[in-house]
Coordinates of C-alpha atoms in Angstrom, one line a residue:
M14 CA -31.9 18.1 16.1
R15 CA -29.3 15.5 14.0
L16 CA -29.9 12.1 15.4
T17 CA -27.4 8.8 15.2
S18 CA -28.1 6.4 12.6
R19 CA -28.7 3.7 15.7
E20 CA -31.6 6.7 17.4
R21 CA -33.4 6.9 13.4
V22 CA -33.5 3.8 13.1
R23 CA -35.4 3.1 15.9
K24 CA -38.2 6.4 16.3
A25 CA -38.7 4.8 11.8
I26 CA -39.7 0.9 13.5
N27 CA -41.9 2.7 16.6
F28 CA -44.2 4.3 13.8
E29 CA -42.2 7.7 14.8
E30 CA -40.9 10.7 12.8
P31 CA -36.7 10.9 13.1
D32 CA -34.6 13.6 11.3
R33 CA -34.6 11.6 8.3
V34 CA -35.9 8.8 6.1
P35 CA -33.7 5.7 7.5
V36 CA -32.2 4.4 5.1
G37 CA -31.8 0.2 5.1
I38 CA -29.4 -1.1 1.7
G39 CA -27.0 -3.5 2.6
S40 CA -27.4 -4.6 5.5
T41 CA -28.9 -7.9 4.9
F42 CA -28.8 -10.5 2.0
V43 CA -32.6 -9.5 1.0
T44 CA -31.7 -6.0 0.8
G45 CA -27.7 -6.4 -0.7
I46 CA -26.3 -5.5 -3.7
H47 CA -25.2 -7.8 -6.4
M48 CA -21.2 -8.3 -6.3
D49 CA -21.2 -7.0 -10.1
A50 CA -22.6 -4.1 -9.4
Y51 CA -20.9 -3.8 -6.2
V52 CA -18.0 -3.3 -8.6
Q53 CA -19.4 -1.1 -10.5
L54 CA -19.9 1.0 -8.0
V55 CA -16.4 1.0 -6.7
N56 CA -14.6 1.7 -9.3
N57 CA -17.4 4.8 -10.5
I58 CA -16.8 6.2 -6.9
G59 CA -13.1 6.1 -7.1
L60 CA -12.1 3.6 -3.9
D61 CA -9.1 1.7 -4.0
L62 CA -10.5 -1.9 -1.9
V63 CA -10.2 -5.2 -1.9
P64 CA -12.1 -7.6 -3.4
P65 CA -15.6 -8.2 -1.7
K66 CA -16.8 -11.2 0.9
V67 CA -19.8 -13.0 -0.9
I68 CA -21.9 -13.5 2.1
D69 CA -25.1 -15.0 0.0
Q70 CA -23.1 -17.1 -2.8
G71 CA -26.4 -17.9 -4.3
M72 CA -28.1 -14.3 -5.1
M73 CA -24.3 -13.9 -5.3
V74 CA -24.6 -10.6 -2.5
I75 CA -21.4 -9.1 -0.6
R76 CA -20.9 -7.4 2.2
P77 CA -20.3 -4.1 1.6
D78 CA -17.7 -2.8 2.9
L79 CA -18.1 0.4 5.5
Q80 CA -17.0 3.5 3.1
I81 CA -19.7 2.2 0.7
M82 CA -22.4 1.9 3.2
E83 CA -21.1 5.5 4.4
W84 CA -21.4 7.1 0.3
L85 CA -24.9 4.9 0.2
G86 CA -26.2 6.7 3.4
S87 CA -27.2 3.6 5.5
D88 CA -28.3 3.8 8.6
V89 CA -28.5 0.0 8.1
V90 CA -25.0 -2.6 9.6
G91 CA -25.7 -6.7 9.1
I92 CA -24.6 -9.5 11.6
D93 CA -24.9 -12.0 8.9
N94 CA -24.7 -15.9 9.7
I95 CA -21.3 -17.8 9.6
V96 CA -22.8 -20.6 7.5
H97 CA -25.6 -19.4 5.9
W98 CA -26.7 -20.4 2.3
C99 CA -28.4 -24.2 2.7
N100 CA -24.8 -25.7 3.0
D101 CA -22.5 -26.7 5.4
Y102 CA -19.7 -24.6 5.7
A103 CA -18.7 -21.4 7.4
N104 CA -18.0 -18.1 5.7
E105 CA -14.6 -18.4 6.5
N106 CA -11.6 -19.0 5.0
W107 CA -11.9 -17.1 2.4
K108 CA -10.3 -17.2 -1.4
V109 CA -10.6 -15.5 -4.4
W110 CA -13.1 -16.6 -7.4
K111 CA -14.2 -15.5 -10.2
N112 CA -17.1 -15.0 -11.6
N113 CA -19.2 -15.1 -15.2
K114 CA -17.7 -11.6 -15.8
G115 CA -14.3 -11.4 -14.6
N116 CA -14.8 -9.9 -11.6
D117 CA -12.9 -10.7 -8.1
V118 CA -14.3 -11.7 -5.5
L119 CA -13.9 -13.4 -2.0
V120 CA -15.6 -16.3 -1.4
P121 CA -15.7 -18.8 1.4
G122 CA -13.0 -21.6 1.1
G123 CA -15.8 -24.8 1.7
F124 CA -17.4 -23.2 -1.7
N125 CA -16.1 -25.4 -4.1
T126 CA -17.1 -24.7 -8.1
V127 CA -16.4 -26.4 -11.6
R128 CA -17.1 -25.7 -15.0
D129 CA -17.8 -28.2 -17.7
D130 CA -17.4 -28.3 -21.3
K131 CA -20.4 -26.2 -22.4
G132 CA -19.6 -23.3 -19.4
Y133 CA -21.5 -24.6 -16.9
T134 CA -20.1 -23.5 -13.2
Y135 CA -21.3 -26.5 -10.6
A136 CA -21.4 -25.7 -6.7
I137 CA -19.7 -28.9 -5.1
G138 CA -20.9 -29.6 -1.9
K139 CA -18.4 -32.0 0.3
D140 CA -20.2 -35.6 -0.9
G141 CA -18.7 -34.9 -4.2
K142 CA -22.2 -33.7 -6.0
P143 CA -23.2 -30.7 -7.5
Y144 CA -25.8 -28.5 -5.0
A145 CA -26.5 -25.8 -7.3
Y146 CA -25.4 -24.7 -10.8
M147 CA -25.2 -21.0 -12.8
S148 CA -25.3 -20.8 -16.7
P149 CA -22.1 -19.5 -18.9
Y150 CA -24.1 -16.3 -18.6
G151 CA -25.5 -16.4 -15.4
Q152 CA -25.1 -14.0 -12.0
Y153 CA -26.2 -15.9 -9.9
F154 CA -26.5 -20.6 -8.8
E155 CA -29.9 -22.6 -9.1
N156 CA -30.5 -25.6 -6.7
T157 CA -29.9 -28.5 -8.5
I158 CA -32.8 -29.4 -6.4
G159 CA -35.2 -27.0 -8.6
T160 CA -38.9 -26.6 -8.6
N161 CA -40.2 -29.9 -10.6
F162 CA -42.6 -31.6 -9.5
S163 CA -41.3 -34.5 -8.2
D164 CA -41.8 -38.1 -10.7
E165 CA -43.0 -39.4 -7.2
I166 CA -43.4 -37.7 -4.1
V167 CA -41.9 -38.7 -0.6
F168 CA -43.2 -37.8 2.6
A169 CA -40.6 -37.3 5.2
D170 CA -40.8 -38.4 8.2
P171 CA -40.6 -35.1 11.2
K172 CA -38.6 -35.3 13.5
E173 CA -35.8 -37.1 11.4
W174 CA -36.6 -34.3 9.3
K175 CA -35.7 -32.3 12.2
A176 CA -32.4 -34.1 13.2
S177 CA -31.2 -33.9 9.6
L178 CA -30.9 -29.5 9.8
P179 CA -28.4 -27.7 11.2
V180 CA -27.6 -25.9 13.9
Y181 CA -25.7 -23.1 15.5
K182 CA -21.9 -24.2 16.5
Q183 CA -20.8 -22.3 20.0
E184 CA -18.1 -21.0 18.2
H185 CA -20.4 -19.3 15.3
L186 CA -21.7 -17.7 18.6
K187 CA -19.3 -16.3 19.6
L188 CA -18.4 -14.7 16.7
L189 CA -21.9 -12.7 16.0
E190 CA -21.9 -11.8 19.9
K191 CA -18.6 -10.1 19.2
R192 CA -18.9 -9.0 15.7
A193 CA -22.3 -6.9 17.3
K194 CA -20.7 -5.8 20.9
F195 CA -18.4 -4.5 18.4
Y196 CA -20.9 -2.7 16.5
H197 CA -22.6 -1.4 19.4
E198 CA -20.0 0.2 21.0
Y199 CA -17.6 1.4 18.4
T200 CA -20.6 2.5 15.7
K201 CA -23.9 4.2 16.0
Y202 CA -25.3 1.9 13.2
S203 CA -28.4 0.4 13.8
I204 CA -28.3 -3.3 13.6
N205 CA -29.6 -6.1 11.9
G206 CA -29.5 -9.9 12.9
G207 CA -29.8 -11.8 10.0
F208 CA -31.0 -15.0 11.5
T209 CA -32.6 -16.4 9.2
R210 CA -31.9 -18.7 7.0
K211 CA -32.7 -19.2 2.9
H212 CA -34.2 -23.3 3.8
L213 CA -37.5 -22.1 5.7
F214 CA -41.0 -22.0 5.6
G215 CA -41.5 -23.0 2.2
A216 CA -38.2 -22.6 0.4
S217 CA -37.2 -25.1 -2.2
G218 CA -35.5 -28.0 0.0
I219 CA -38.4 -28.4 2.5
A220 CA -37.8 -32.1 3.9
G221 CA -36.4 -32.6 0.6
H222 CA -39.6 -31.4 -1.5
T223 CA -38.9 -28.8 -5.0
Y224 CA -41.0 -25.6 -4.8
S225 CA -44.0 -27.7 -6.3
D226 CA -44.5 -30.2 -4.7
L227 CA -44.2 -27.7 -1.8
L228 CA -47.2 -26.5 -3.9
C229 CA -49.6 -29.3 -3.9
L230 CA -48.7 -30.4 -0.5
I231 CA -50.4 -27.4 0.9
A232 CA -53.6 -28.2 -2.0
T233 CA -53.1 -31.6 -0.9
E234 CA -52.2 -32.3 2.1
P235 CA -52.0 -29.6 4.5
E236 CA -52.2 -31.8 7.6
Y237 CA -48.7 -33.3 6.9
L238 CA -47.0 -29.8 5.8
A239 CA -48.6 -28.0 9.1
S240 CA -46.5 -30.6 10.9
I241 CA -43.5 -30.1 8.6
V242 CA -43.6 -26.3 9.7
M243 CA -44.6 -27.3 13.4
T244 CA -42.2 -29.4 13.3
Q245 CA -39.2 -26.4 11.7
T246 CA -40.6 -23.9 14.4
E247 CA -39.7 -26.1 17.0
W248 CA -36.3 -26.3 15.3
Q249 CA -35.2 -22.8 14.5
L250 CA -37.0 -22.1 18.1
E251 CA -33.9 -24.0 19.8
Q252 CA -31.3 -22.6 17.5
L253 CA -33.3 -18.5 17.6
E254 CA -33.2 -19.1 21.9
M255 CA -29.0 -19.8 21.0
Y256 CA -28.6 -16.6 18.8
L257 CA -30.7 -14.0 20.6
Q258 CA -28.4 -14.8 24.1
A259 CA -26.0 -14.0 21.2
V260 CA -26.3 -10.4 20.2
G261 CA -29.9 -10.1 21.5
P262 CA -28.8 -7.1 23.0
Y263 CA -27.0 -5.4 20.1
I264 CA -29.8 -6.1 17.7
D265 CA -32.4 -3.7 16.6
T266 CA -34.4 -6.2 13.8
I267 CA -34.0 -9.2 13.4
L268 CA -34.6 -10.5 9.8
M269 CA -36.6 -14.0 10.5
S270 CA -37.9 -15.4 6.9
T271 CA -36.9 -14.4 3.9
A272 CA -40.1 -17.1 1.9
D273 CA -41.8 -16.0 -0.5
F274 CA -45.9 -16.4 -0.6
G275 CA -46.5 -13.8 -4.2
G276 CA -46.3 -13.8 -7.0
Q277 CA -46.9 -10.6 -9.4
N278 CA -50.0 -10.8 -9.2
C279 CA -50.8 -13.1 -6.9
E280 CA -50.6 -15.1 -4.0
L281 CA -48.9 -18.5 -4.9
F282 CA -51.5 -20.1 -2.9
N283 CA -55.2 -19.4 -1.0
P284 CA -54.4 -16.6 1.9
E285 CA -57.1 -18.8 4.3
Q286 CA -54.0 -21.9 3.7
F287 CA -51.2 -19.3 4.6
K288 CA -53.8 -18.1 8.0
T289 CA -53.8 -22.1 8.3
I290 CA -50.2 -23.1 7.8
Y291 CA -48.1 -20.6 8.4
M292 CA -49.3 -17.9 10.3
P293 CA -48.8 -20.1 14.1
A294 CA -45.9 -21.2 13.4
F295 CA -45.1 -17.5 12.7
K296 CA -47.0 -16.5 15.8
I297 CA -44.6 -18.3 18.2
L298 CA -41.4 -17.4 16.7
N299 CA -42.3 -13.2 17.0
N300 CA -44.0 -13.9 19.9
Y301 CA -40.6 -15.2 21.4
V302 CA -38.6 -12.6 19.4
H303 CA -40.4 -9.7 21.5
G304 CA -40.3 -11.8 25.0
H305 CA -36.8 -12.3 24.4
S306 CA -35.1 -8.6 23.1
H307 CA -36.7 -5.7 22.6
A308 CA -35.6 -6.7 19.0
K309 CA -39.0 -5.7 15.8
T310 CA -39.1 -8.7 13.6
M311 CA -38.9 -8.2 9.8
Y312 CA -40.3 -10.9 6.8
H313 CA -39.1 -11.3 3.7
S314 CA -41.8 -11.9 0.8
C315 CA -41.4 -11.0 -2.9
G316 CA -44.4 -10.7 -4.9
S317 CA -48.1 -9.9 -4.7
I318 CA -48.4 -10.2 -0.6
R319 CA -51.7 -8.0 0.3
N320 CA -54.0 -10.7 1.1
I321 CA -52.1 -11.9 3.7
L322 CA -50.8 -8.7 5.5
K323 CA -53.1 -9.0 7.7
Y324 CA -52.2 -12.9 8.8
F325 CA -48.8 -11.5 9.0
I326 CA -50.0 -8.8 11.6
E327 CA -52.1 -10.6 13.8
A328 CA -48.8 -14.1 14.3
G329 CA -47.3 -10.4 15.5
V330 CA -44.4 -9.4 12.1
D331 CA -43.2 -6.2 12.5
I332 CA -41.5 -4.9 9.1
I333 CA -42.2 -6.1 6.0
N334 CA -40.1 -6.1 2.9
P335 CA -39.1 -5.9 0.3
V336 CA -42.7 -4.3 -0.6
Q337 CA -42.7 -5.0 -4.5
T338 CA -45.1 -2.3 -5.6
S339 CA -44.9 -3.3 -9.1
A340 CA -46.6 -6.6 -7.6
S341 CA -50.7 -6.3 -8.5
G342 CA -52.3 -5.8 -5.7
M343 CA -49.5 -3.3 -3.7
N344 CA -50.2 -0.1 -4.9
P345 CA -47.7 2.0 -2.6
V346 CA -50.1 4.2 -1.5
E347 CA -53.2 1.8 -0.7
L348 CA -50.6 0.3 1.4
K349 CA -49.8 2.6 3.5
K350 CA -53.5 3.5 4.2
E351 CA -54.2 0.5 5.0
F352 CA -51.6 -1.2 6.9
G353 CA -49.2 2.6 7.9
D354 CA -49.8 2.1 11.2
K355 CA -49.5 -1.4 11.9
L356 CA -46.5 -2.5 9.7
V357 CA -42.8 -1.0 9.1
F358 CA -41.8 -1.1 4.9
W359 CA -38.5 -1.6 4.9
G360 CA -38.4 -1.2 0.6
G361 CA -41.0 -0.5 -1.8
G362 CA -38.2 3.2 -2.4
V363 CA -38.0 2.2 -6.5
D364 CA -39.1 -0.7 -8.1
T365 CA -35.7 -2.7 -9.5
Q366 CA -37.4 -4.4 -12.3
Q367 CA -38.0 -1.6 -14.2
T368 CA -37.2 1.9 -13.1
L369 CA -34.1 1.3 -11.0
P370 CA -32.3 -1.0 -14.6
N371 CA -34.3 0.7 -17.5
G372 CA -35.0 4.4 -16.5
T373 CA -33.3 7.3 -16.6
P374 CA -31.5 9.2 -13.8
E375 CA -34.0 11.4 -13.7
E376 CA -37.1 8.7 -13.9
V377 CA -34.8 7.5 -11.0
R378 CA -35.1 10.4 -9.1
Q379 CA -38.8 11.1 -9.5
E380 CA -40.2 6.9 -8.6
V381 CA -37.8 7.9 -4.6
K382 CA -39.5 11.1 -4.5
E383 CA -43.2 9.9 -4.8
R384 CA -42.5 7.2 -3.0
I385 CA -40.3 8.5 0.0
Q386 CA -44.0 11.0 0.0
T387 CA -46.1 8.4 0.5
F388 CA -44.7 5.7 3.2
A389 CA -42.5 8.1 5.2
P390 CA -45.1 10.3 6.1
G391 CA -46.0 8.8 10.6
G392 CA -42.8 7.2 10.5
G393 CA -42.3 3.1 10.2
F394 CA -40.8 3.8 7.4
I395 CA -37.2 2.7 5.9
F396 CA -35.8 2.9 2.4
S397 CA -34.7 0.8 0.7
P398 CA -35.0 -0.7 -3.3
V399 CA -37.4 -3.4 -4.2
H400 CA -34.9 -6.1 -3.4
N401 CA -30.9 -6.2 -4.1
L402 CA -29.3 -3.9 -6.6
Q403 CA -28.8 -6.4 -9.6
S404 CA -26.1 -6.2 -11.6
D405 CA -27.5 -4.5 -14.9
V406 CA -27.7 -1.5 -12.5
S407 CA -25.7 1.1 -13.7
Y408 CA -23.6 3.7 -11.3
K409 CA -25.7 6.9 -12.3
N410 CA -29.2 6.0 -11.6
V411 CA -27.9 4.4 -7.9
K412 CA -26.4 7.4 -7.1
A413 CA -29.7 8.8 -8.2
M414 CA -31.3 6.3 -5.8
V415 CA -28.9 8.0 -3.4
D416 CA -29.2 11.9 -4.1
A417 CA -32.9 11.8 -4.2
V418 CA -32.9 10.0 -0.5
R419 CA -30.5 12.5 0.9
D420 CA -32.3 15.7 -1.0
F421 CA -36.2 14.7 0.0
G422 CA -35.9 12.7 2.7
A423 CA -35.6 15.1 5.3
Y424 CA -38.5 15.2 8.1
P425 CA -41.2 17.4 7.7
I426 CA -41.5 15.1 4.0
S427 CA -42.5 17.8 1.4
N428 CA -45.3 17.1 -0.8
K429 CA -44.4 19.1 -3.8
K430 CA -44.3 17.0 -6.6

């Protein structure tokens, strides 16, 4: 029996086998599409679409048109935050903006840039100062706060820092509720709540610290950093209460954090420090979501994180993304065997470091087939590449990926090589 997208996703996230593997491309800013890849995709398909809206102005991720979502076979739509990328302007009052490749997109009215005589583009805040930059040949914006060590670490007062954090505005919550209700009543998509904001839990800029400073603080001042994380959790709970009141009845999944805890070869710090500093906060937030909605919690972390997945599970995390299978210790077969009945894998469908940008269409097709055979049995799998579709991915390879999911994703999953 053919299921609706919503029914399909709900079975998968509850470790049941649906009619086919659900697809989760395009529904969040960590399972999304870079603007250049999107423009190429639209042009090759031959659709006459208006310039896409960039919902994440750092990674240049767009909100896909529903026609593209249908072409991708996606089963999930996202309710992205109105205010998102470490700024105080809203994703509204859209205007045309041209990137380094000459592609036109829509950006928020409050997103203002200037270009210097060397070709660098700077995103300018309300105070007139740049808070991010893009190189002359770049495709993304980088925070000006950077990742270098500070000359002197200034310890923040947790209460004062909390008071500086943004809060949901009622008009934005009403708009989110309206969007979620519309998708729930007039489509059959599963709905993801894009609750997180990018500066959560270890992202550069937390309490004014660079990423490098944070790694030092984890080792040298764990009690201080734990107090900052718990203060942030208090703020999160306040925002989460309002958010779930608005969209809780409609969403099936909710993106809680996008902090990266792993590098290519190992975790960024001792897993036991993760257990002490971050796991208690995650547990509080997950318990709140589970106690006030039916939504499953989704956490994104790039890199090698196998040694902290047990702590994710202990903290009540339901879904992990992007499942970076190219990192050390992230072998797909081993991950499925060890964690496949406890964590839903949203991602890992095809490697975005090598196979998708550099492989042939046949190599893409074969890897997608193998990943489905590994992750899909028993449910607990939503297909998505490892992170966003980047600008250097060809249309032929995207189509090979989409066709392979359609050809090999039907249950029962064939193990024929």
